[in-house]
Short mmCIF file of N, CA and C in Angstrom, two decimals:
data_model
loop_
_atom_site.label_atom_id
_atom_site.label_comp_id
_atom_site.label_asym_id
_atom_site.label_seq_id
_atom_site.Cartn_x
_atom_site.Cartn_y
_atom_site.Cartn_z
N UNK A 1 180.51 -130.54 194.29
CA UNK A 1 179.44 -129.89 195.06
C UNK A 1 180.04 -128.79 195.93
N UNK A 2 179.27 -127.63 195.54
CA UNK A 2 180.12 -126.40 196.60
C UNK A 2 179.07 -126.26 198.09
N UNK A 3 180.09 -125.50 198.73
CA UNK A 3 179.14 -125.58 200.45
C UNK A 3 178.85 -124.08 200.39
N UNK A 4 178.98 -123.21 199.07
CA UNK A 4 178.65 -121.67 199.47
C UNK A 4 177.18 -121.77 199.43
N UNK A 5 176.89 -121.19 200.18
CA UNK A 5 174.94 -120.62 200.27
C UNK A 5 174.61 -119.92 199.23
N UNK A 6 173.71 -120.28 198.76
CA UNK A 6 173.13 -119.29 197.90
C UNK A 6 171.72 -118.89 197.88
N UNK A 7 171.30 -117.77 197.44
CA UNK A 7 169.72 -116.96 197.95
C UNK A 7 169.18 -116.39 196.68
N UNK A 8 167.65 -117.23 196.62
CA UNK A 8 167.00 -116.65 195.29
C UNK A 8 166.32 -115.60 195.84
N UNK A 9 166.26 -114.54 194.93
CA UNK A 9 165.74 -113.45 195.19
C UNK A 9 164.64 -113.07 193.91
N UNK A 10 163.80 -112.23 194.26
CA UNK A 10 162.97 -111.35 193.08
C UNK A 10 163.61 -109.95 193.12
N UNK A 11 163.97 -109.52 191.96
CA UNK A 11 164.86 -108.46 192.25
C UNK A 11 163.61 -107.50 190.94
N UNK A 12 163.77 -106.28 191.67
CA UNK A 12 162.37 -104.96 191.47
C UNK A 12 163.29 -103.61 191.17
N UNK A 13 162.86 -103.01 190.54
CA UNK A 13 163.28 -102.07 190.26
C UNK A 13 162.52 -100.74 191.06
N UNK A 14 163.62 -99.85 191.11
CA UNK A 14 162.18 -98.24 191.52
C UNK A 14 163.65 -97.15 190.91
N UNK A 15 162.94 -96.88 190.16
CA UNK A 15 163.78 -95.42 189.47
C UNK A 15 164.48 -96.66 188.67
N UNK A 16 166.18 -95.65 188.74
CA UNK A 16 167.24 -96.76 188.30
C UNK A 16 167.78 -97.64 188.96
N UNK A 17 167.27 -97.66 190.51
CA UNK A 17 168.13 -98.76 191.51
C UNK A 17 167.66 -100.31 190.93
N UNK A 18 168.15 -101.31 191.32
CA UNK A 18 167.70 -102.39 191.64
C UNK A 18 167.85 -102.73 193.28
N UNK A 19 166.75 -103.27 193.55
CA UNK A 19 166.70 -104.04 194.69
C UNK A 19 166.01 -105.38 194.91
N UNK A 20 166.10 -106.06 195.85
CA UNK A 20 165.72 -107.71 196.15
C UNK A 20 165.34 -108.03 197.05
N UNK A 21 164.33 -108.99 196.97
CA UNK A 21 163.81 -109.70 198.61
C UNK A 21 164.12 -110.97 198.31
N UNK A 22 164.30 -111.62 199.30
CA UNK A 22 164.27 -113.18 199.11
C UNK A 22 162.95 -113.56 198.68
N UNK A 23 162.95 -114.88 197.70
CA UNK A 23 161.84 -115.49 197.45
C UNK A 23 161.22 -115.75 197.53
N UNK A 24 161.69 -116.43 199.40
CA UNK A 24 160.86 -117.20 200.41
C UNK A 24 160.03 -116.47 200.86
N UNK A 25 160.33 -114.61 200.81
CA UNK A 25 159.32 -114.11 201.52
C UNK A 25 158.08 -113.59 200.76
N UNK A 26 158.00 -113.83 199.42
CA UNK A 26 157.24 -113.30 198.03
C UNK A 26 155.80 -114.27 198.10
N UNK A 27 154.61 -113.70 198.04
CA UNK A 27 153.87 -114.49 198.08
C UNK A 27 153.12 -114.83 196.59
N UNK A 28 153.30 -113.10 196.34
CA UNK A 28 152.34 -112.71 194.87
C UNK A 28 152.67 -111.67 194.02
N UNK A 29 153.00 -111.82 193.33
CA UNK A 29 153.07 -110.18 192.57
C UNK A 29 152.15 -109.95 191.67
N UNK A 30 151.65 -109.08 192.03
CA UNK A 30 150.22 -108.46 191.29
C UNK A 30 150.34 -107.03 189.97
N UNK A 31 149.34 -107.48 189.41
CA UNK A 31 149.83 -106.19 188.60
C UNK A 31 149.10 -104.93 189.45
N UNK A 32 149.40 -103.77 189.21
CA UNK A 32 148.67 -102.42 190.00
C UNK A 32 147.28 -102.22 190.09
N UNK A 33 146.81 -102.27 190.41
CA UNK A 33 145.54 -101.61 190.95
C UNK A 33 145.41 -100.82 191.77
N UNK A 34 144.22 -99.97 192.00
CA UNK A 34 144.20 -98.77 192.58
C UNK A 34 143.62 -99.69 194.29
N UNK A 35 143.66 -98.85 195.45
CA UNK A 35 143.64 -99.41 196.63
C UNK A 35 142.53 -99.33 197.33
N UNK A 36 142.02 -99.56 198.39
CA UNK A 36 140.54 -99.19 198.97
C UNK A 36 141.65 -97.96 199.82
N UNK A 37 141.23 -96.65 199.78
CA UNK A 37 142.03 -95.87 200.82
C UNK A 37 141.82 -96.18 202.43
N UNK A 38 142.98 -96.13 203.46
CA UNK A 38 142.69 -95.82 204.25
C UNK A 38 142.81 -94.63 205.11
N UNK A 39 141.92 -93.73 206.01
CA UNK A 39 142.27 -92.79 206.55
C UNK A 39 143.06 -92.54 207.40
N UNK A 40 143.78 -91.91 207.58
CA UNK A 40 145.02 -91.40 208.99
C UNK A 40 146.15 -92.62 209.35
N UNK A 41 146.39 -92.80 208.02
CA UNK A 41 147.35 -93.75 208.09
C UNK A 41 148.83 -93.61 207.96
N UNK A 42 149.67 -93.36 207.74
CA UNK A 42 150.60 -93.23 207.48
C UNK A 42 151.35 -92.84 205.85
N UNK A 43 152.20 -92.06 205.95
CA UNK A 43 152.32 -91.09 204.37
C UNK A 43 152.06 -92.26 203.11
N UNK A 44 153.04 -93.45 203.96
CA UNK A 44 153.47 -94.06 202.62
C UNK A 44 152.37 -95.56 202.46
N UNK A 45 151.22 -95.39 202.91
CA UNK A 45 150.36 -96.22 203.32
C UNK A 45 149.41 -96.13 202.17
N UNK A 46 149.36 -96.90 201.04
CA UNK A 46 148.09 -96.39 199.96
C UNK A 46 146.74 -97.19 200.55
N UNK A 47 146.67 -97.82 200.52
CA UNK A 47 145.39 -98.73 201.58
C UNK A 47 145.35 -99.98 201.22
N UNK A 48 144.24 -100.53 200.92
CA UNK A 48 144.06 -102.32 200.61
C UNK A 48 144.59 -102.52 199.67
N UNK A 49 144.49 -103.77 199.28
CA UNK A 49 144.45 -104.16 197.90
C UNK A 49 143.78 -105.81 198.01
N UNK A 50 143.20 -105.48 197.35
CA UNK A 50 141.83 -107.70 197.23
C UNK A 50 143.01 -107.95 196.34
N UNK A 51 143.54 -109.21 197.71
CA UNK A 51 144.04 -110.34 197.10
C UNK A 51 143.30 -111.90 197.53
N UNK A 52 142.31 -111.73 196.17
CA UNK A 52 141.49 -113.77 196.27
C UNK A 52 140.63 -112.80 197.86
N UNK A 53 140.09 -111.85 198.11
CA UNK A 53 138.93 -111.25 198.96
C UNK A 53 140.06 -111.38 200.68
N UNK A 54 140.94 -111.31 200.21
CA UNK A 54 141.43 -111.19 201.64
C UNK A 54 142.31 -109.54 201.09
N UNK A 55 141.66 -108.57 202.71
CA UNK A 55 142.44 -107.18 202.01
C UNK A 55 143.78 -107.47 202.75
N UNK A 56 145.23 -106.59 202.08
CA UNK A 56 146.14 -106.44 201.97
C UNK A 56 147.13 -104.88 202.10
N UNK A 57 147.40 -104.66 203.14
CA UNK A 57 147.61 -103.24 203.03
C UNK A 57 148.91 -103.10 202.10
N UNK A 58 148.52 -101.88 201.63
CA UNK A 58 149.50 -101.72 200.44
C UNK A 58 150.21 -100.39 200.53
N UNK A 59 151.53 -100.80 200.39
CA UNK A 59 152.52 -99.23 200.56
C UNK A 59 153.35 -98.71 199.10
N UNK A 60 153.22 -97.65 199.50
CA UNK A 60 154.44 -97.01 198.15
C UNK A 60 155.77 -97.67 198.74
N UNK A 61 156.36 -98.16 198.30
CA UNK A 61 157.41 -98.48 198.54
C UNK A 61 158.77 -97.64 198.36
N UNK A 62 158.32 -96.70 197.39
CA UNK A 62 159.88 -95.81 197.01
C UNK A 62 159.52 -94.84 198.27
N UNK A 63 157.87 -94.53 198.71
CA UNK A 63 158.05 -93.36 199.56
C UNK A 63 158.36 -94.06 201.00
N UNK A 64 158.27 -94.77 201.32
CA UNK A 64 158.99 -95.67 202.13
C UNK A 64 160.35 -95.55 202.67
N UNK A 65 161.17 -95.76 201.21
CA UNK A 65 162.56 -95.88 201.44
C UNK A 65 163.58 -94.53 201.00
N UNK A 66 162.43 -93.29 201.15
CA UNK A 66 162.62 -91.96 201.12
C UNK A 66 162.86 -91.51 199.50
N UNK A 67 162.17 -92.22 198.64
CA UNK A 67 161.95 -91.93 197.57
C UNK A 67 160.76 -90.84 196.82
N UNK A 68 161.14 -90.59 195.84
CA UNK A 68 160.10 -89.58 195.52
C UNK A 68 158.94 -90.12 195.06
N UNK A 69 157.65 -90.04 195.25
CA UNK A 69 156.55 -91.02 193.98
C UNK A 69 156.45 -90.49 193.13
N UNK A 70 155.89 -91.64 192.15
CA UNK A 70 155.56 -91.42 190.61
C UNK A 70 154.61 -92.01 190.61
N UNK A 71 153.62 -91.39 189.30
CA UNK A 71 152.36 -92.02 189.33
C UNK A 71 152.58 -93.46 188.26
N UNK A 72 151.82 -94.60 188.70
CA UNK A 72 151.88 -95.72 188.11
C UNK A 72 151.91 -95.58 186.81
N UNK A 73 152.61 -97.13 186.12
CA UNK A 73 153.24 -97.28 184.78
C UNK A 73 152.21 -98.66 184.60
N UNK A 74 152.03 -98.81 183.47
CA UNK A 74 152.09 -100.28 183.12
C UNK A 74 152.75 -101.36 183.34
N UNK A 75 153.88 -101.11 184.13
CA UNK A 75 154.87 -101.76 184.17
C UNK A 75 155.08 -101.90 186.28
N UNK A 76 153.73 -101.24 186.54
CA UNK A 76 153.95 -101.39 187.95
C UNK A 76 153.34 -102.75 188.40
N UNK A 77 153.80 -103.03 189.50
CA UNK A 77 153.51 -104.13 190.42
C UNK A 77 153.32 -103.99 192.12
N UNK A 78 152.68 -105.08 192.19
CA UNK A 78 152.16 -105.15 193.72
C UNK A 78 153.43 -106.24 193.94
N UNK A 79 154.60 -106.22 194.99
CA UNK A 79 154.92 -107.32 195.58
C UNK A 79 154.46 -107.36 196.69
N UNK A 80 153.39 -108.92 197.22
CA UNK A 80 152.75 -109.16 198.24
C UNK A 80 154.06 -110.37 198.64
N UNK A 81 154.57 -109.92 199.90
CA UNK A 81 155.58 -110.49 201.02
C UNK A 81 154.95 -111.18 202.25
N UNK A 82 155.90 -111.33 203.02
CA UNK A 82 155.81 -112.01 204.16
C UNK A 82 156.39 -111.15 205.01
N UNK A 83 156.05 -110.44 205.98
CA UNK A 83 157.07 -109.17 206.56
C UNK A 83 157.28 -110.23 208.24
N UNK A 84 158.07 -110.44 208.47
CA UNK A 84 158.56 -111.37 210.04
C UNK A 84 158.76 -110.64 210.69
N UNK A 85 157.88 -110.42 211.83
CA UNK A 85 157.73 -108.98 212.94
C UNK A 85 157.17 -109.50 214.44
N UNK A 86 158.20 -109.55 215.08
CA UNK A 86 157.65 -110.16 216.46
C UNK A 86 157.39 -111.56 216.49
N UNK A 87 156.29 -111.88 217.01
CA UNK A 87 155.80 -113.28 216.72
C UNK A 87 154.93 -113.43 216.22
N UNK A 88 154.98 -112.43 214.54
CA UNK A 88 154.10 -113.26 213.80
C UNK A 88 154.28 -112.75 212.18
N UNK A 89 153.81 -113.10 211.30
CA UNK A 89 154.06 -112.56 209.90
C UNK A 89 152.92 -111.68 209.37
N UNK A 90 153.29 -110.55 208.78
CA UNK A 90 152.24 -109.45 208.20
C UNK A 90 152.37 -109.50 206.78
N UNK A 91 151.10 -109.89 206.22
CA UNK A 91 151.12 -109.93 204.81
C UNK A 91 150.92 -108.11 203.82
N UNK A 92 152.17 -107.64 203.42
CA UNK A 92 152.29 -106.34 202.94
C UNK A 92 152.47 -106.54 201.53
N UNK A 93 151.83 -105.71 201.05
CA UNK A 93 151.86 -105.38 199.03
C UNK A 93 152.59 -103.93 199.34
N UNK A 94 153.79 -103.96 198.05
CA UNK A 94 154.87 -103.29 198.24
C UNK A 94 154.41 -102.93 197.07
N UNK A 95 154.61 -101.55 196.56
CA UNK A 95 154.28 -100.90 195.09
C UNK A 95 155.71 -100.74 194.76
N UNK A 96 155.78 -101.35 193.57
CA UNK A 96 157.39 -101.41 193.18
C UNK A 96 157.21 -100.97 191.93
N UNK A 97 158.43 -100.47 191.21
CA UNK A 97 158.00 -99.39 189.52
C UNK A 97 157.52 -100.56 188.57
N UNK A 98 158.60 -101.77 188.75
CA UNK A 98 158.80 -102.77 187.70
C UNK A 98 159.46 -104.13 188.14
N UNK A 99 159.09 -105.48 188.44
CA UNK A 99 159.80 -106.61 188.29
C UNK A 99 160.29 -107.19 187.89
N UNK A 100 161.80 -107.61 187.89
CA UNK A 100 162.82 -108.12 186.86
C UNK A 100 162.74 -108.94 186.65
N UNK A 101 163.20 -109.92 187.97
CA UNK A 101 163.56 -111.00 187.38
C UNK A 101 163.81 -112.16 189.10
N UNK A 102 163.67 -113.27 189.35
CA UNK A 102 164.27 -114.13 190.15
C UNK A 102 165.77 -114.59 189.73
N UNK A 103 166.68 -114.20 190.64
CA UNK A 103 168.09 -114.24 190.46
C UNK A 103 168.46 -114.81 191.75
N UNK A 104 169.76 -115.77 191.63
CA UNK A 104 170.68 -116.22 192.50
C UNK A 104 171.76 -115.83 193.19
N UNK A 105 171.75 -115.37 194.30
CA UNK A 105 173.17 -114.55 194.65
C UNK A 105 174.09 -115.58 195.73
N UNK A 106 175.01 -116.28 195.17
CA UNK A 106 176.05 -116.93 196.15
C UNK A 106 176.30 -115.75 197.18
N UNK A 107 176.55 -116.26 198.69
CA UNK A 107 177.13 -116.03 199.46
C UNK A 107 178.07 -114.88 199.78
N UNK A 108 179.23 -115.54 198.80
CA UNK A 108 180.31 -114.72 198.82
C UNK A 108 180.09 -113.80 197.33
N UNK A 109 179.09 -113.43 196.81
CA UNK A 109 178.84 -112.51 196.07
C UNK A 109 178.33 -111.08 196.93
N UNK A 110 177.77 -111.11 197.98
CA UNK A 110 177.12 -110.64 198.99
C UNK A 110 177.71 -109.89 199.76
N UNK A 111 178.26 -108.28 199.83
CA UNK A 111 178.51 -107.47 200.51
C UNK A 111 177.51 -106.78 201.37
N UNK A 112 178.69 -106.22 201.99
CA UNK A 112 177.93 -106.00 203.53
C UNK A 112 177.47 -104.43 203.08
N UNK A 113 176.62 -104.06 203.33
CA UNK A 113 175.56 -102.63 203.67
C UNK A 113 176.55 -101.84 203.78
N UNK A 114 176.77 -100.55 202.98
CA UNK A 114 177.66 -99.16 203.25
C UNK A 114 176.75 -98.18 204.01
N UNK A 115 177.46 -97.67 204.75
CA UNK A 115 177.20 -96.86 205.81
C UNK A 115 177.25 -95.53 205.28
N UNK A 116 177.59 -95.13 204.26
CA UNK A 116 177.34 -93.98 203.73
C UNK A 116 177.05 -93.72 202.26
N UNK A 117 176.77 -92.94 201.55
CA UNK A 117 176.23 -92.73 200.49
C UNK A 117 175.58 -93.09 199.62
N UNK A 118 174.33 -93.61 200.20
CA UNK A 118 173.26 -94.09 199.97
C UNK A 118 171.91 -92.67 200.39
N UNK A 119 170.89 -93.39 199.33
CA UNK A 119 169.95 -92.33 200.06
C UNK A 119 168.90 -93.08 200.73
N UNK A 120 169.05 -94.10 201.48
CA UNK A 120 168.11 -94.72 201.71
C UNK A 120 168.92 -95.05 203.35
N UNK A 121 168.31 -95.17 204.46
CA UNK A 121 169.01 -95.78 205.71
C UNK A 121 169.62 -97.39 205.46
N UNK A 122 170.68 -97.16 205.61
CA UNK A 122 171.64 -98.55 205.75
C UNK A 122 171.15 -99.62 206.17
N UNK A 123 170.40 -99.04 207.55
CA UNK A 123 169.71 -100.08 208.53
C UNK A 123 168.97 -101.49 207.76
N UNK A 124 168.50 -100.52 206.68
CA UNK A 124 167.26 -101.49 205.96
C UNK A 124 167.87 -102.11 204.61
N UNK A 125 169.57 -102.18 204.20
CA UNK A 125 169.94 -103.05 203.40
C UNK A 125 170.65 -104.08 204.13
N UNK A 126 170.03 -105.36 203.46
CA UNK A 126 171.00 -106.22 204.17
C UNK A 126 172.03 -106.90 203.45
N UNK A 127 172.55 -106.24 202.18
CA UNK A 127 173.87 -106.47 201.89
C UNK A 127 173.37 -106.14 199.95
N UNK A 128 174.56 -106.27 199.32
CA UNK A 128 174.59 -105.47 198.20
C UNK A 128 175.49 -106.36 197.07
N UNK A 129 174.68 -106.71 195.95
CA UNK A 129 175.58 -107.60 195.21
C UNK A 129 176.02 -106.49 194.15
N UNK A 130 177.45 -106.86 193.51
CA UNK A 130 177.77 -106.30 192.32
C UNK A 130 177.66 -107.21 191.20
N UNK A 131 176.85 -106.40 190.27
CA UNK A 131 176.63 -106.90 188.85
C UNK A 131 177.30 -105.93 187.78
N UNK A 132 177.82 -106.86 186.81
CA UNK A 132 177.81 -105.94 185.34
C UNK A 132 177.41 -104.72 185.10
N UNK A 133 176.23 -104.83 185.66
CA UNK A 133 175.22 -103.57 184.73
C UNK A 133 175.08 -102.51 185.89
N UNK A 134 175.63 -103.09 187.58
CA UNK A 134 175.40 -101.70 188.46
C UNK A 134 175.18 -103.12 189.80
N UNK A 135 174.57 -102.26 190.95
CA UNK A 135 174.61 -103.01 192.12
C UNK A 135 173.22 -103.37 192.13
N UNK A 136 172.65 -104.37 193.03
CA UNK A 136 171.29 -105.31 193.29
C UNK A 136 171.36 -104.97 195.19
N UNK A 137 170.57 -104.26 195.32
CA UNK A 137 170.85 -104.04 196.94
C UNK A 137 169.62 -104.96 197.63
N UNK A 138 170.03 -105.85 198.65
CA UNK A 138 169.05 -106.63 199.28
C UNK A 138 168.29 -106.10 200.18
N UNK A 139 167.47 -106.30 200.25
CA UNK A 139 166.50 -104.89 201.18
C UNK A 139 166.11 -106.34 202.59
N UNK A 140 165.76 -105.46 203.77
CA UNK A 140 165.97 -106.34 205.13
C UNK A 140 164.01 -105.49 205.48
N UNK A 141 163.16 -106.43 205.09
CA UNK A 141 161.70 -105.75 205.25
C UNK A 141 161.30 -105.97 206.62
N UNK A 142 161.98 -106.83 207.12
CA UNK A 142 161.67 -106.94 208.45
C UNK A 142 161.77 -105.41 209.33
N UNK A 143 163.35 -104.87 208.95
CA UNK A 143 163.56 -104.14 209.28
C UNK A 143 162.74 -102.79 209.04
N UNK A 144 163.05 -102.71 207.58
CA UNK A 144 162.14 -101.39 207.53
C UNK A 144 160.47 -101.01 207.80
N UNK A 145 159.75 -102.18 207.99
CA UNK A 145 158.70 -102.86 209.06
C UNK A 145 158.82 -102.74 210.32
N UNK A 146 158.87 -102.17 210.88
CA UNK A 146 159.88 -101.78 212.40
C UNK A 146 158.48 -102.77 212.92
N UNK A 147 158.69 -103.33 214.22
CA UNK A 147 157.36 -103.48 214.86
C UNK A 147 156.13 -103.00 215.12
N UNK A 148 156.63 -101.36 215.78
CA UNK A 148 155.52 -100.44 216.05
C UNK A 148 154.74 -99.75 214.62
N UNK A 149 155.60 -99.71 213.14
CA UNK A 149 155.03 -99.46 212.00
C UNK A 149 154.13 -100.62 211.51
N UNK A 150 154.71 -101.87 212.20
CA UNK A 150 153.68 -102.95 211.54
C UNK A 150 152.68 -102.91 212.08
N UNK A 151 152.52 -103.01 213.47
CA UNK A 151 151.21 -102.95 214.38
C UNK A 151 150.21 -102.08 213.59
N UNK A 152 150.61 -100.61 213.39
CA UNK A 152 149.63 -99.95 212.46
C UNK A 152 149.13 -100.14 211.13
N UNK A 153 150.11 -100.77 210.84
CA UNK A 153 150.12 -101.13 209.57
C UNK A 153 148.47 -102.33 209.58
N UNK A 154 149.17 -103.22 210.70
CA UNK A 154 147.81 -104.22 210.56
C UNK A 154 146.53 -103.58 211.20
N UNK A 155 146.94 -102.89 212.01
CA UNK A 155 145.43 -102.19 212.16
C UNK A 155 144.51 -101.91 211.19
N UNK A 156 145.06 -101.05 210.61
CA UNK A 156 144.71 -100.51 209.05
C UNK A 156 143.91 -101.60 208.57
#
């Protein structure tokens, strides 16, 4: 029996990156649908989305993490999360290109966030596995959820 930690993740694609959230924070992944808009919201803010009649605000996620958009694929998805913000949890649908797969990352597979050459702020990876095929970067939604973006966010 080993004592290393290990963390299931749903790991999503946008372009050629891979990236991951933990499991625990995944509620639903939906296939795409178009959103109820909301007005004066924020760039990367597409609007609702009915999940079971409860709305869900829904973001581009690549324009988010300073990515360029693309218009939806067949192959797009809603990941509906758990975003942990203050004292309390905000339920967010993340528009992601494509969903891979639930994967296991030991512990000590788990590097720490590079501080440079990335195009995305550091702030918001919270560490970076190497695979075979290229890197799996763990994304920190709390973070890139800042407080004052969530507040609006739930307004919305």
């Amino acid at each position: 029996m080993s004592d290393v930690q290990e963390i299931q993740a749903v790991t999503f694609g946008l372009g050629a990156e891979t990236f991951a959230v933990p499991v625990a924070l995944v509620r639903e992944i939906l296939d795409y649908r178009e959103t109820f808009r909301i007005p004066n919201g924020p760039d990367y803010l597409l609007g609702l989305t009915d999940m079971r009649g409860q709305g869900v605000a829904t973001v581009d996620f690549r324009l988010r993490l300073g990515l360029p958009h693309v218009d939806p694929t067949p192959s797009t998805r809603i990941l509906v999360v758990d975003v942990p913000v203050a004292d309390r949890v905000l339920v967010l649908g993340l528009v992601v290109d494509r969903v891979l797969e639930v994967s296991t990352f030991r512990g000590d597979q788990i590097g720490a966030a590079p501080d440079i050459g990335v195009r995305w702020p550091s702030e918001y990876i919270a560490g970076v596995v190497k695979r075979t095929e290229g890197f799996v970067v763990l994304v920190d939604v709390a973070r890139i959820f800042s407080t004052d973006e969530a507040e609006l966010l739930r307004a919305a």
